[in-house]
Coordinates of C-alpha atoms in Angstrom, one line a residue:
M25 CA 7.4 43.5 113.5
T26 CA 11.3 43.4 113.1
P27 CA 13.7 41.7 115.7
A28 CA 15.0 45.1 116.4
V29 CA 11.6 46.6 117.2
L30 CA 11.0 43.6 119.5
S31 CA 14.1 44.0 121.5
A32 CA 13.4 47.9 122.0
I33 CA 9.9 47.3 123.2
G34 CA 11.3 44.6 125.4
L35 CA 13.9 46.4 127.1
L36 CA 11.4 49.4 127.4
L37 CA 8.9 47.0 129.7
V38 CA 11.9 45.8 131.7
L39 CA 12.6 49.3 132.7
V40 CA 9.2 50.0 133.3
G41 CA 8.2 47.0 135.2
E42 CA 11.8 47.1 137.4
R43 CA 12.0 51.0 138.0
V44 CA 8.9 52.6 137.5
L45 CA 5.6 50.1 138.5
S46 CA 7.8 47.2 140.3
A47 CA 5.7 45.0 138.4
S48 CA 7.6 41.4 137.9
W49 CA 5.1 40.4 135.1
L50 CA 5.7 43.4 132.8
T51 CA 9.5 42.7 133.2
Y52 CA 9.3 39.0 132.4
F53 CA 7.0 39.8 129.5
G54 CA 9.8 42.4 128.2
V55 CA 12.3 39.6 128.5
A56 CA 10.3 37.4 126.6
L57 CA 9.8 39.9 123.6
C58 CA 13.7 40.1 123.8
V59 CA 13.7 36.1 123.6
V60 CA 11.0 36.0 120.7
A61 CA 13.5 39.0 118.9
A62 CA 16.8 36.8 119.3
A63 CA 14.7 33.6 118.0
L64 CA 13.5 35.5 115.1
R65 CA 16.8 37.1 114.3
L66 CA 18.4 33.9 114.5
V67 CA 15.8 32.0 112.2
R68 CA 15.7 34.5 109.4
T69 CA 19.5 35.6 109.0
R70 CA 21.9 33.5 111.1
S71 CA 24.2 36.6 110.9
V72 CA 26.4 38.4 113.5
L73 CA 23.4 40.3 114.3
S74 CA 22.1 36.8 116.0
F75 CA 25.3 37.2 118.4
G76 CA 23.9 40.6 119.6
H77 CA 20.6 39.7 120.5
L78 CA 22.2 36.5 122.3
G79 CA 24.4 39.1 124.2
L80 CA 21.7 41.2 125.3
L81 CA 19.9 38.1 126.9
L82 CA 23.0 37.2 128.7
A83 CA 23.2 40.9 129.8
L84 CA 19.5 40.4 130.8
G85 CA 20.6 37.3 132.8
L86 CA 23.3 39.0 134.3
Y87 CA 20.7 41.5 135.7
G88 CA 18.3 39.2 137.3
L89 CA 21.0 37.5 139.0
R90 CA 21.6 40.8 140.8
T91 CA 18.2 41.1 141.9
E92 CA 17.1 39.8 145.5
H93 CA 15.6 36.5 143.8
G94 CA 18.6 36.0 141.8
L95 CA 21.1 36.5 145.0
D96 CA 18.9 34.1 146.8
L97 CA 19.0 31.6 144.1
L98 CA 22.9 32.0 144.1
G99 CA 23.0 32.0 147.8
L100 CA 24.8 35.5 148.0
P101 CA 24.5 37.5 151.3
P102 CA 23.9 41.4 150.6
G103 CA 27.4 42.8 150.5
H104 CA 29.1 39.7 149.4
L105 CA 32.0 40.0 146.8
G106 CA 30.0 38.2 144.1
E107 CA 27.1 40.8 144.7
R108 CA 29.2 43.6 144.3
T109 CA 30.7 42.2 141.1
L110 CA 27.4 41.2 139.5
A111 CA 26.1 45.0 140.4
I112 CA 29.2 46.1 138.2
L113 CA 28.9 43.6 135.3
A114 CA 25.4 43.6 134.9
P115 CA 24.8 47.2 133.9
A116 CA 28.4 47.0 131.7
A117 CA 27.4 44.0 130.0
L118 CA 23.6 45.5 129.2
L119 CA 25.2 48.8 127.8
L120 CA 27.6 47.0 125.8
A121 CA 24.8 44.7 124.4
I122 CA 22.6 47.4 123.6
V123 CA 25.0 49.9 122.1
A124 CA 26.7 47.3 119.5
L125 CA 23.1 45.8 118.8
A126 CA 21.8 49.2 118.0
F127 CA 24.8 50.3 115.8
G128 CA 24.4 46.5 113.8
E129 CA 20.5 46.9 113.4
R130 CA 21.0 50.5 111.8
A131 CA 23.9 49.2 109.4
A132 CA 21.6 46.5 108.4
F133 CA 18.6 48.7 108.1
V134 CA 20.5 51.2 106.0
L135 CA 21.7 48.5 103.7
R136 CA 18.2 47.0 103.2
S137 CA 16.8 50.3 102.3
V138 CA 19.9 50.8 99.8
D139 CA 19.0 47.1 98.5
A140 CA 15.7 48.1 97.8
R141 CA 16.5 51.1 95.6
D142 CA 18.9 49.1 93.4
A143 CA 16.7 47.1 91.2
S144 CA 20.2 46.1 89.6
R145 CA 20.9 43.9 92.8
S146 CA 20.0 40.5 92.9
A147 CA 16.9 39.4 94.9
G148 CA 18.0 38.1 98.3
S149 CA 18.6 39.7 102.1
P150 CA 21.5 41.7 102.5
A151 CA 22.4 39.5 105.0
D152 CA 23.3 36.5 102.8
D153 CA 25.8 38.8 101.2
A154 CA 29.4 38.5 102.8
S155 CA 30.4 42.3 101.9
V156 CA 27.2 43.3 103.7
R157 CA 27.9 41.1 106.8
R158 CA 31.1 42.5 107.4
R159 CA 29.7 46.1 107.2
V160 CA 27.1 45.0 109.7
R161 CA 30.1 43.4 111.8
D162 CA 32.0 46.5 111.7
A163 CA 29.5 48.6 112.6
M164 CA 28.7 46.3 115.5
L165 CA 32.5 46.4 116.7
R166 CA 32.5 50.3 116.5
G167 CA 29.4 50.1 118.9
L168 CA 31.4 48.0 121.2
A169 CA 34.2 49.9 121.2
L170 CA 32.2 53.1 122.1
G171 CA 30.6 51.2 124.9
L172 CA 33.9 49.8 126.1
A173 CA 35.1 53.6 126.3
V174 CA 32.0 54.7 128.2
V175 CA 32.1 51.6 130.6
F176 CA 35.7 52.8 131.4
V177 CA 35.3 56.2 131.8
V178 CA 32.1 55.5 134.1
S179 CA 34.5 52.9 135.9
L180 CA 37.3 55.6 136.6
D181 CA 35.0 57.9 138.2
V182 CA 33.5 55.3 140.3
A183 CA 36.9 54.5 141.5
A184 CA 37.9 57.9 142.0
R185 CA 34.7 58.8 143.9
A186 CA 35.2 55.7 146.0
R187 CA 38.7 56.2 146.9
D188 CA 38.3 60.4 147.2
V189 CA 41.6 60.9 145.9
R190 CA 42.4 64.6 144.8
V191 CA 45.7 65.4 142.7
D192 CA 46.6 68.8 141.9
L193 CA 48.5 68.9 138.7
S194 CA 48.6 72.9 138.1
F195 CA 51.5 74.8 138.2
L196 CA 52.9 76.5 141.5
R197 CA 50.9 74.0 143.5
V198 CA 51.0 76.4 146.8
T199 CA 47.1 75.9 147.6
E200 CA 47.6 72.3 149.8
P201 CA 49.5 72.6 153.0
S202 CA 51.1 69.4 154.0
E203 CA 50.1 67.3 156.9
T204 CA 53.1 68.8 159.0
S205 CA 51.8 72.4 158.7
R206 CA 48.3 71.3 159.7
R207 CA 49.6 69.5 163.0
L208 CA 51.4 72.8 163.4
V209 CA 48.5 74.9 163.6
R210 CA 46.4 72.0 165.5
S211 CA 48.8 72.6 168.1
L212 CA 48.4 76.2 168.8
E213 CA 47.7 77.3 172.5
E214 CA 47.6 81.0 171.7
D215 CA 46.3 83.0 168.9
V216 CA 48.2 83.6 165.6
R217 CA 47.5 86.4 163.0
V218 CA 48.6 85.9 159.5
M219 CA 48.6 89.2 157.5
L220 CA 49.3 89.2 153.7
F221 CA 50.6 92.5 152.7
Y222 CA 49.6 92.8 149.4
P223 CA 47.2 95.5 147.5
E224 CA 43.7 94.3 146.9
G225 CA 43.6 91.8 143.8
H226 CA 47.0 91.2 143.8
E227 CA 48.0 88.2 141.8
V228 CA 50.5 86.8 143.9
A229 CA 48.1 87.2 147.0
G230 CA 45.6 85.3 144.9
R231 CA 47.6 82.4 144.8
V232 CA 49.0 82.5 148.5
R233 CA 45.6 83.0 150.2
P234 CA 44.0 79.5 149.4
Y235 CA 47.0 78.2 151.1
F236 CA 46.5 80.0 154.6
D237 CA 42.8 79.8 154.0
A238 CA 43.3 75.7 154.2
L239 CA 45.3 76.0 157.3
A240 CA 42.7 78.3 159.1
T241 CA 40.3 75.4 158.7
E242 CA 42.6 73.3 161.3
S243 CA 42.1 75.6 164.2
P244 CA 40.1 78.7 165.4
R245 CA 43.3 80.2 166.9
L246 CA 44.6 81.0 163.5
S247 CA 43.3 84.0 161.8
I248 CA 44.2 85.5 158.0
E249 CA 43.7 89.3 156.8
R250 CA 45.0 91.2 154.0
L251 CA 46.7 94.3 154.6
D252 CA 48.0 97.3 152.2
H253 CA 51.2 98.4 153.4
A254 CA 50.4 102.0 152.3
L255 CA 47.1 101.7 154.7
A256 CA 49.0 100.4 157.8
P257 CA 52.1 102.5 157.9
E258 CA 52.5 102.3 161.8
L259 CA 52.0 98.4 161.8
A260 CA 54.3 98.2 158.8
E261 CA 57.0 100.3 160.6
R262 CA 57.0 98.4 163.6
L263 CA 57.4 95.1 161.9
R264 CA 60.2 97.0 159.8
L265 CA 58.5 96.1 156.5
T266 CA 59.4 98.5 153.7
G267 CA 56.9 97.7 151.3
N268 CA 54.1 95.2 150.1
G269 CA 55.3 91.0 149.3
Y270 CA 55.4 89.7 152.8
V271 CA 53.4 87.3 154.7
V272 CA 53.7 88.2 158.5
M273 CA 52.9 85.9 161.4
L274 CA 51.9 87.6 165.0
L275 CA 51.9 86.1 168.3
G276 CA 50.5 88.1 171.3
E277 CA 49.5 91.8 171.5
G278 CA 51.1 95.0 172.5
D279 CA 54.7 95.0 173.6
A280 CA 54.9 91.3 174.0
M281 CA 53.8 90.5 170.5
Q282 CA 56.5 88.4 168.3
S283 CA 56.4 88.1 164.8
E284 CA 58.0 86.1 162.1
S285 CA 57.9 87.1 158.2
V286 CA 58.4 85.4 154.9
E287 CA 58.9 87.5 152.0
L288 CA 57.5 86.4 148.7
G289 CA 57.7 89.6 146.4
L290 CA 55.5 91.2 144.5
D291 CA 56.3 90.4 140.9
L292 CA 55.1 86.6 140.2
A293 CA 58.2 85.6 137.9
S294 CA 60.5 86.8 140.7
A295 CA 58.1 84.8 143.3
R296 CA 57.9 81.9 141.8
P297 CA 61.2 80.2 143.5
R298 CA 60.0 81.0 146.8
L299 CA 56.1 80.0 146.0
R300 CA 57.3 76.7 144.8
T301 CA 58.8 76.2 148.7
L302 CA 56.2 78.2 150.6
D303 CA 55.1 75.1 152.7
G304 CA 58.9 74.7 154.2
R305 CA 59.2 78.5 154.5
F306 CA 55.9 78.6 156.5
Q307 CA 56.9 75.9 158.9
E308 CA 60.2 77.2 159.4
A309 CA 58.7 80.6 160.4
F310 CA 55.7 79.1 162.3
A311 CA 58.0 77.2 164.5
R312 CA 60.3 79.7 165.4
L313 CA 57.4 81.8 166.6
T314 CA 55.4 79.1 168.2
Q315 CA 57.9 76.3 169.3
P316 CA 60.5 76.4 171.9
R317 CA 64.0 76.6 170.9
R318 CA 65.5 73.0 171.1
E319 CA 68.9 71.6 170.4
V320 CA 70.6 68.6 169.1
A321 CA 74.2 67.9 169.4
L322 CA 75.6 65.5 167.1
T323 CA 78.5 63.5 168.2
V324 CA 81.8 63.9 165.9
G325 CA 85.1 62.2 165.8
H326 CA 84.2 58.9 164.8
T327 CA 83.5 59.2 161.1
E328 CA 80.0 59.9 161.8
R329 CA 77.5 60.6 159.0
S330 CA 77.5 64.6 158.3
H331 CA 76.0 67.5 156.5
G332 CA 77.0 70.1 154.5
G333 CA 80.1 68.0 153.2
S334 CA 81.1 67.0 149.9
E335 CA 80.0 63.3 150.0
A336 CA 78.6 61.9 146.4
D337 CA 76.6 59.0 148.2
P338 CA 73.4 60.4 149.3
A339 CA 73.3 58.0 151.9
E340 CA 76.4 59.5 153.7
R341 CA 74.5 63.0 153.6
L342 CA 72.3 64.3 156.4
D343 CA 71.4 67.6 154.5
R344 CA 67.7 66.8 154.4
F345 CA 67.7 65.5 158.1
V346 CA 69.4 68.8 159.4
V347 CA 67.5 71.2 157.0
A348 CA 64.1 69.5 158.4
L349 CA 65.6 70.0 162.2
R350 CA 66.2 74.0 161.6
R351 CA 62.9 74.1 160.2
A352 CA 61.5 73.1 163.3
N353 CA 63.2 75.5 165.2
I354 CA 65.9 72.7 166.6
Q355 CA 69.4 73.9 166.6
V356 CA 72.0 71.4 165.4
T357 CA 75.5 71.6 167.4
T358 CA 78.3 69.1 167.5
L359 CA 79.8 67.0 170.6
G360 CA 83.1 65.5 170.6
L361 CA 86.3 65.3 172.5
A362 CA 86.8 69.1 172.3
Q363 CA 83.2 69.9 173.7
G364 CA 84.0 67.5 176.4
L365 CA 82.6 64.4 175.4
A366 CA 85.0 62.4 177.4
Q367 CA 83.8 64.2 180.7
E368 CA 80.3 65.5 180.5
V369 CA 77.4 66.4 178.3
P370 CA 77.4 70.2 178.4
R371 CA 74.4 71.4 180.5
G372 CA 71.4 72.1 179.1
T373 CA 71.7 69.6 176.1
P374 CA 68.6 67.9 175.7
L375 CA 69.4 65.5 172.8
V376 CA 72.3 64.0 171.7
A377 CA 72.5 62.1 168.4
V378 CA 75.1 59.6 167.5
L379 CA 74.3 59.3 163.4
G380 CA 76.4 56.1 162.0
P381 CA 79.9 55.9 163.7
R382 CA 82.5 53.9 161.9
E383 CA 85.1 54.1 164.3
P384 CA 84.4 53.0 168.1
F385 CA 83.9 55.4 170.9
A386 CA 86.6 55.7 173.6
P387 CA 85.1 54.0 177.1
E388 CA 85.4 57.6 178.6
E389 CA 82.7 58.7 175.8
I390 CA 80.5 55.8 176.2
E391 CA 80.4 56.2 180.1
T392 CA 79.5 59.9 179.3
L393 CA 76.5 59.3 176.9
L394 CA 75.3 56.3 179.4
R395 CA 75.4 58.8 182.6
F396 CA 73.7 61.6 180.6
V397 CA 70.8 59.0 179.9
R398 CA 70.6 58.0 183.7
G399 CA 70.4 61.5 184.5
G400 CA 67.2 61.8 182.3
G401 CA 68.9 62.7 179.2
R402 CA 68.0 61.8 175.6
L403 CA 69.7 59.7 172.8
L404 CA 69.3 59.1 169.5
V405 CA 71.5 56.2 168.0
L406 CA 71.8 55.3 164.4
V407 CA 74.7 52.2 164.3
D408 CA 75.8 50.2 161.3
H409 CA 76.6 46.3 161.9
E410 CA 79.4 46.9 159.6
A411 CA 81.1 49.7 161.4
D412 CA 84.8 48.9 162.7
G413 CA 83.4 48.5 166.3
G414 CA 81.0 51.4 166.0
A415 CA 79.1 51.8 169.2
D416 CA 78.8 48.4 170.4
G417 CA 79.9 49.6 174.2
L418 CA 77.1 52.1 173.9
L419 CA 74.4 49.6 172.8
A420 CA 75.4 47.4 175.5
G421 CA 75.2 49.9 178.4
L422 CA 71.7 50.3 176.9
G423 CA 70.5 46.6 177.2
L424 CA 70.9 45.9 173.2
R425 CA 73.3 44.3 170.6
L426 CA 73.5 44.1 167.2
R427 CA 72.8 40.6 165.7
P428 CA 75.2 39.2 163.1
G429 CA 74.4 39.8 159.3
I430 CA 73.0 42.3 157.6
L431 CA 69.0 42.2 156.6
A432 CA 68.3 40.6 153.1
S433 CA 65.0 39.5 151.6
E434 CA 64.0 38.6 148.4
T435 CA 60.2 39.7 148.6
S436 CA 60.5 42.7 151.0
L437 CA 62.8 44.7 149.5
V438 CA 62.5 48.4 147.7
A439 CA 63.9 47.8 144.2
R440 CA 66.4 50.6 143.1
D441 CA 69.4 48.8 141.0
R442 CA 67.3 45.9 139.8
E443 CA 70.0 43.7 140.9
L444 CA 71.3 41.6 143.9
S445 CA 72.0 44.4 145.8
D446 CA 68.5 45.5 146.2
R447 CA 67.5 42.7 148.8
A448 CA 69.6 44.7 151.5
R449 CA 67.1 47.4 150.9
V450 CA 64.6 45.8 153.2
F451 CA 61.4 47.7 154.4
A452 CA 59.3 47.1 157.8
S453 CA 55.5 47.7 157.8
R454 CA 54.2 46.3 161.1
F455 CA 54.1 48.8 163.7
S456 CA 52.9 48.7 167.3
D457 CA 51.3 51.4 169.2
H458 CA 54.3 53.0 170.7
P459 CA 54.6 56.9 170.4
L460 CA 57.8 56.1 168.2
V461 CA 55.7 54.7 165.3
I462 CA 52.5 56.6 165.8
S463 CA 52.3 58.2 162.7
A464 CA 53.8 55.5 160.5
R465 CA 51.1 53.3 162.3
A466 CA 48.4 55.6 161.1
D467 CA 49.6 55.7 157.5
S468 CA 51.0 52.0 157.5
G469 CA 49.0 51.4 154.1
R470 CA 51.6 53.9 152.1
S471 CA 54.2 54.0 155.1
A472 CA 57.1 51.6 155.4
V473 CA 60.6 52.1 157.1
V474 CA 63.4 51.1 154.9
F475 CA 66.9 49.9 155.8
H476 CA 69.8 49.7 153.5
R477 CA 72.3 47.0 154.8
G478 CA 70.8 47.3 158.4
A479 CA 71.0 45.0 161.3
A480 CA 68.5 43.4 163.7
L481 CA 68.7 44.2 167.4
E482 CA 68.0 42.2 170.3
E483 CA 67.7 42.8 173.9
V484 CA 70.5 41.4 176.5
A485 CA 70.8 41.9 180.4
T486 CA 72.6 44.9 181.6
D487 CA 74.1 43.6 184.8
G488 CA 77.8 43.1 185.0
V489 CA 78.5 45.6 182.0
D490 CA 80.5 48.3 183.1
G491 CA 78.8 51.6 182.9
A492 CA 75.5 50.1 181.9
A493 CA 72.6 52.4 182.1
G494 CA 70.9 49.6 184.6
S495 CA 74.3 48.8 186.7
T496 CA 73.7 51.5 189.3
G497 CA 70.3 50.6 190.4
S498 CA 68.6 51.8 187.3
T499 CA 66.0 50.0 185.3
V500 CA 66.2 49.6 181.6
E501 CA 63.0 49.0 179.7
V502 CA 63.3 48.0 175.7
V503 CA 60.8 48.0 173.4
F504 CA 60.8 46.8 169.8
P505 CA 57.9 49.0 168.2
A506 CA 58.6 47.9 164.5
R507 CA 59.7 44.6 162.8
T508 CA 59.8 43.2 159.3
A509 CA 57.8 40.3 157.7
E510 CA 58.9 36.9 157.9
D511 CA 60.3 36.5 154.9
V512 CA 63.7 38.6 155.8
W513 CA 67.0 36.7 156.9
R514 CA 70.1 38.0 158.5
D515 CA 73.0 37.6 155.6
L516 CA 75.8 36.1 157.5
D517 CA 78.4 35.7 154.8
G518 CA 77.6 39.0 152.6
D519 CA 76.8 37.3 149.3
L520 CA 73.1 37.9 149.5
E521 CA 71.6 34.5 149.0
R522 CA 70.0 32.7 152.0
D523 CA 71.8 29.6 153.0
E524 CA 70.9 26.7 155.2
D525 CA 72.0 28.5 158.5
E526 CA 70.0 31.7 157.8
P527 CA 66.6 31.2 158.7
L528 CA 63.7 33.4 157.7
E529 CA 62.2 35.3 160.7
A530 CA 60.9 38.4 161.4
Q531 CA 63.6 41.0 162.3
R532 CA 63.5 44.1 164.7
A533 CA 65.8 46.7 163.6
I534 CA 64.2 49.9 165.9
A535 CA 64.3 49.9 169.6
A536 CA 62.9 52.3 172.3
V537 CA 64.7 52.1 175.7
T538 CA 63.7 53.9 178.5
V539 CA 66.3 54.1 181.8
R540 CA 64.6 55.0 185.2
A541 CA 67.4 56.1 188.1
P542 CA 66.6 56.8 191.4
S543 CA 69.1 59.6 191.6
S544 CA 66.9 61.5 188.7
S545 CA 63.1 62.0 188.6
R546 CA 62.9 62.2 184.8
P547 CA 63.3 58.9 182.9
G548 CA 66.3 58.9 180.4
R549 CA 65.3 57.8 176.8
A550 CA 67.2 56.2 174.0
V551 CA 66.0 55.4 170.6
V552 CA 68.4 52.9 168.8
I553 CA 68.1 52.2 165.1
G554 CA 70.4 49.2 163.2
D555 CA 71.0 51.4 160.4
G556 CA 73.6 54.2 160.0
S557 CA 72.1 55.5 156.8
F558 CA 68.6 55.8 158.0
A559 CA 68.5 59.6 158.3
G560 CA 70.7 59.9 155.0
D561 CA 69.4 61.9 151.9
D562 CA 68.8 58.6 150.5
L563 CA 66.8 56.9 152.9
L564 CA 64.9 60.0 154.4
G565 CA 62.9 60.1 150.8
Y566 CA 60.7 57.2 152.2
R567 CA 57.5 58.4 153.9
G568 CA 58.0 56.0 156.7
N569 CA 61.5 57.0 157.6
F570 CA 60.5 60.8 157.7
R571 CA 57.7 59.9 159.9
V572 CA 59.6 57.3 162.3
L573 CA 62.2 60.1 162.7
G574 CA 60.0 62.8 163.5
D575 CA 58.0 60.6 166.1
A576 CA 61.5 59.5 167.6
L577 CA 62.5 63.2 168.1
G578 CA 59.1 64.1 169.4
W579 CA 59.3 61.4 172.1
L580 CA 63.0 61.8 172.4
L581 CA 62.2 65.7 173.4
G582 CA 59.0 64.8 175.2
D583 CA 55.7 63.2 175.6
L584 CA 54.3 62.7 171.9
G585 CA 50.6 63.4 172.1
E586 CA 47.8 63.0 169.7
E587 CA 47.8 66.5 167.9
R588 CA 51.5 67.2 168.7
P589 CA 53.0 68.3 165.5
A590 CA 55.7 66.1 164.0
I591 CA 59.2 67.5 164.8
V592 CA 60.6 66.3 161.4
G593 CA 57.8 66.6 158.6
A594 CA 57.7 66.5 154.6
T595 CA 56.6 69.7 152.8
T596 CA 54.5 70.2 149.7
S597 CA 57.2 71.5 147.0
E598 CA 57.5 72.5 143.5
E599 CA 61.4 72.6 143.7
D600 CA 63.0 71.4 139.8
V601 CA 64.3 68.1 140.6
P602 CA 67.5 67.5 138.6
V603 CA 67.2 64.9 136.3
E604 CA 70.1 62.2 137.0
H605 CA 71.4 60.2 133.8
A606 CA 71.1 56.6 134.1
P607 CA 73.9 54.3 134.6
E608 CA 75.1 52.0 132.3
D609 CA 73.5 49.0 133.5
E610 CA 70.1 51.2 133.2
R611 CA 70.3 52.3 129.9
L612 CA 68.4 49.1 128.6
W613 CA 65.6 49.9 131.2
L614 CA 65.6 53.4 130.0
W615 CA 65.1 52.6 125.7
L616 CA 62.9 49.7 126.7
G617 CA 60.4 52.5 128.8
S618 CA 61.1 55.2 126.1
L619 CA 60.6 53.1 122.8
G620 CA 59.9 49.8 124.0
V621 CA 56.5 50.2 124.6
P622 CA 55.5 53.1 122.5
L623 CA 56.8 51.5 119.2
P624 CA 54.7 48.1 119.1
L625 CA 51.7 50.1 119.8
A626 CA 52.3 52.3 117.0
A627 CA 53.3 49.3 114.8
M628 CA 49.9 47.6 115.5
G629 CA 47.8 50.7 115.1
L630 CA 49.9 51.5 111.7
A631 CA 49.2 47.5 110.2
M632 CA 45.2 48.2 111.7
A633 CA 44.6 51.3 109.5
L634 CA 46.6 49.8 106.4
R635 CA 44.4 46.7 106.9
Q636 CA 41.0 48.9 107.0
R637 CA 42.2 50.8 103.8
R638 CA 42.9 47.6 101.8
R639 CA 39.5 46.4 102.8
K640 CA 37.9 49.4 101.9
R641 CA 39.6 49.2 98.5
E642 CA 38.6 45.6 98.1
A643 CA 34.9 46.6 98.9
D644 CA 35.0 49.6 96.3
A645 CA 36.4 47.2 93.6

């Protein structure tokens, strides 16, 4: 009986003993047959097939170690990392050994058959011939490659199932609502009907319907139905629809019914640009219908960050922030000296935002803002440490001040330019349970707030500060809900190199301030962030910044509950992103990524192909 047959019988007995009959003696007998087969192969040929049989024994040994007796022998408790590692290695090693050995034994059997028919060959075993040994080895390597491919695919499938991650790579990805849209639907307190005005079986409706079906699973108060404009003329006339191609959302009944519509169109080619931004269009229309209209007044006149201008630097633009506010049904106005900032904040203004001033406020303006907070108003302050005075007086009135230096780190950074300047792009991912960071904390594994040349904050006493929020019998409470790791320093000289007088320590760049005044039944609130560009188009691309700003506005405009939607939220979109050419110092990385990796791999493959062809010619000769 050949070693290959003995190994096959032994493996079959191991399978039956372990999986069918649970008979340990049968398992041991099967392992013994595999040991005998390996010994016979080693004594008879001493070829590469011997290594295949030894590999099979090694795999069986790993399989034995992962059993209950094997774990007791190793002293590993159930669920230990070593036990989980053996559970992966044992079947993988067994598969590789079986496939490689099967390919090698088959090649040896074929060569022996050919040798038996060829009377002209000299007597002897094919395994003694160098050419034959090379062919058997090549066959085993091919089997090993096939086994590795199977192990890779199975491992990828197991990892994907464990992570339970779905990636939608299809064109027109409109079937997945964003988390912000889902939270909007979950917050519904009244029934909302969504009507798709499309003929039955229309291709645009077929792409839109899964999106709204997914939203309908978030709340029983949201219902979806399809209507044809021609079959509902009275309703279409009341909604002022001229035809199909609309998504209409209805709130209420009868004369009190309110509606918001989103036009998508009937032709798929013309509807594509609108379908790509369906999530954002839905959020804007849905917020207008279900959310109260609110207002944010942006201070002007102190070289603040602005929107809609011609600033080339994304850090200086607030376009994304303002668009997100409008999508949440928040009106944006301006507040400066012309609008009475030096006297009083206009009545009815719920929130004032100071976004990165680079010139100092007048004392009268600071007193107006502090009086606004003492009266129950809400204030959002993004301030630069490098600004000329900025809002130092305002921060002092809120019990805060900026610590000297800009935040820098060699490890807690976000690399962008691959230069020394990246050290000033510091992130913080440690959050408390304050409502200001509730969403970022829930997603702390993927969310971090990023500061660009930001500054740390510290609490100071408000006693004796002119116009301070706590100087008129008010109490000021300051909470720091986010902090960096301990590997961050405050760079005092601007060289982004840590000196002896710049210790490493956790830094706090976000503060939540609550002001309680005897004259107001409603507490005033303020959020202070030590980075004037925190809401700029550059940093707002980071998930953590978006989440913190959304929760900050929610906390400022009201009490943020668990199911309350974020005021500012991300959307799913397939809008074409403009390609920006790499600068001069990035061209090296561009060429390395484009050619530096593919070319060596292609050269390696070509060399292996030529070598294999040369060996084939030598064997034929």
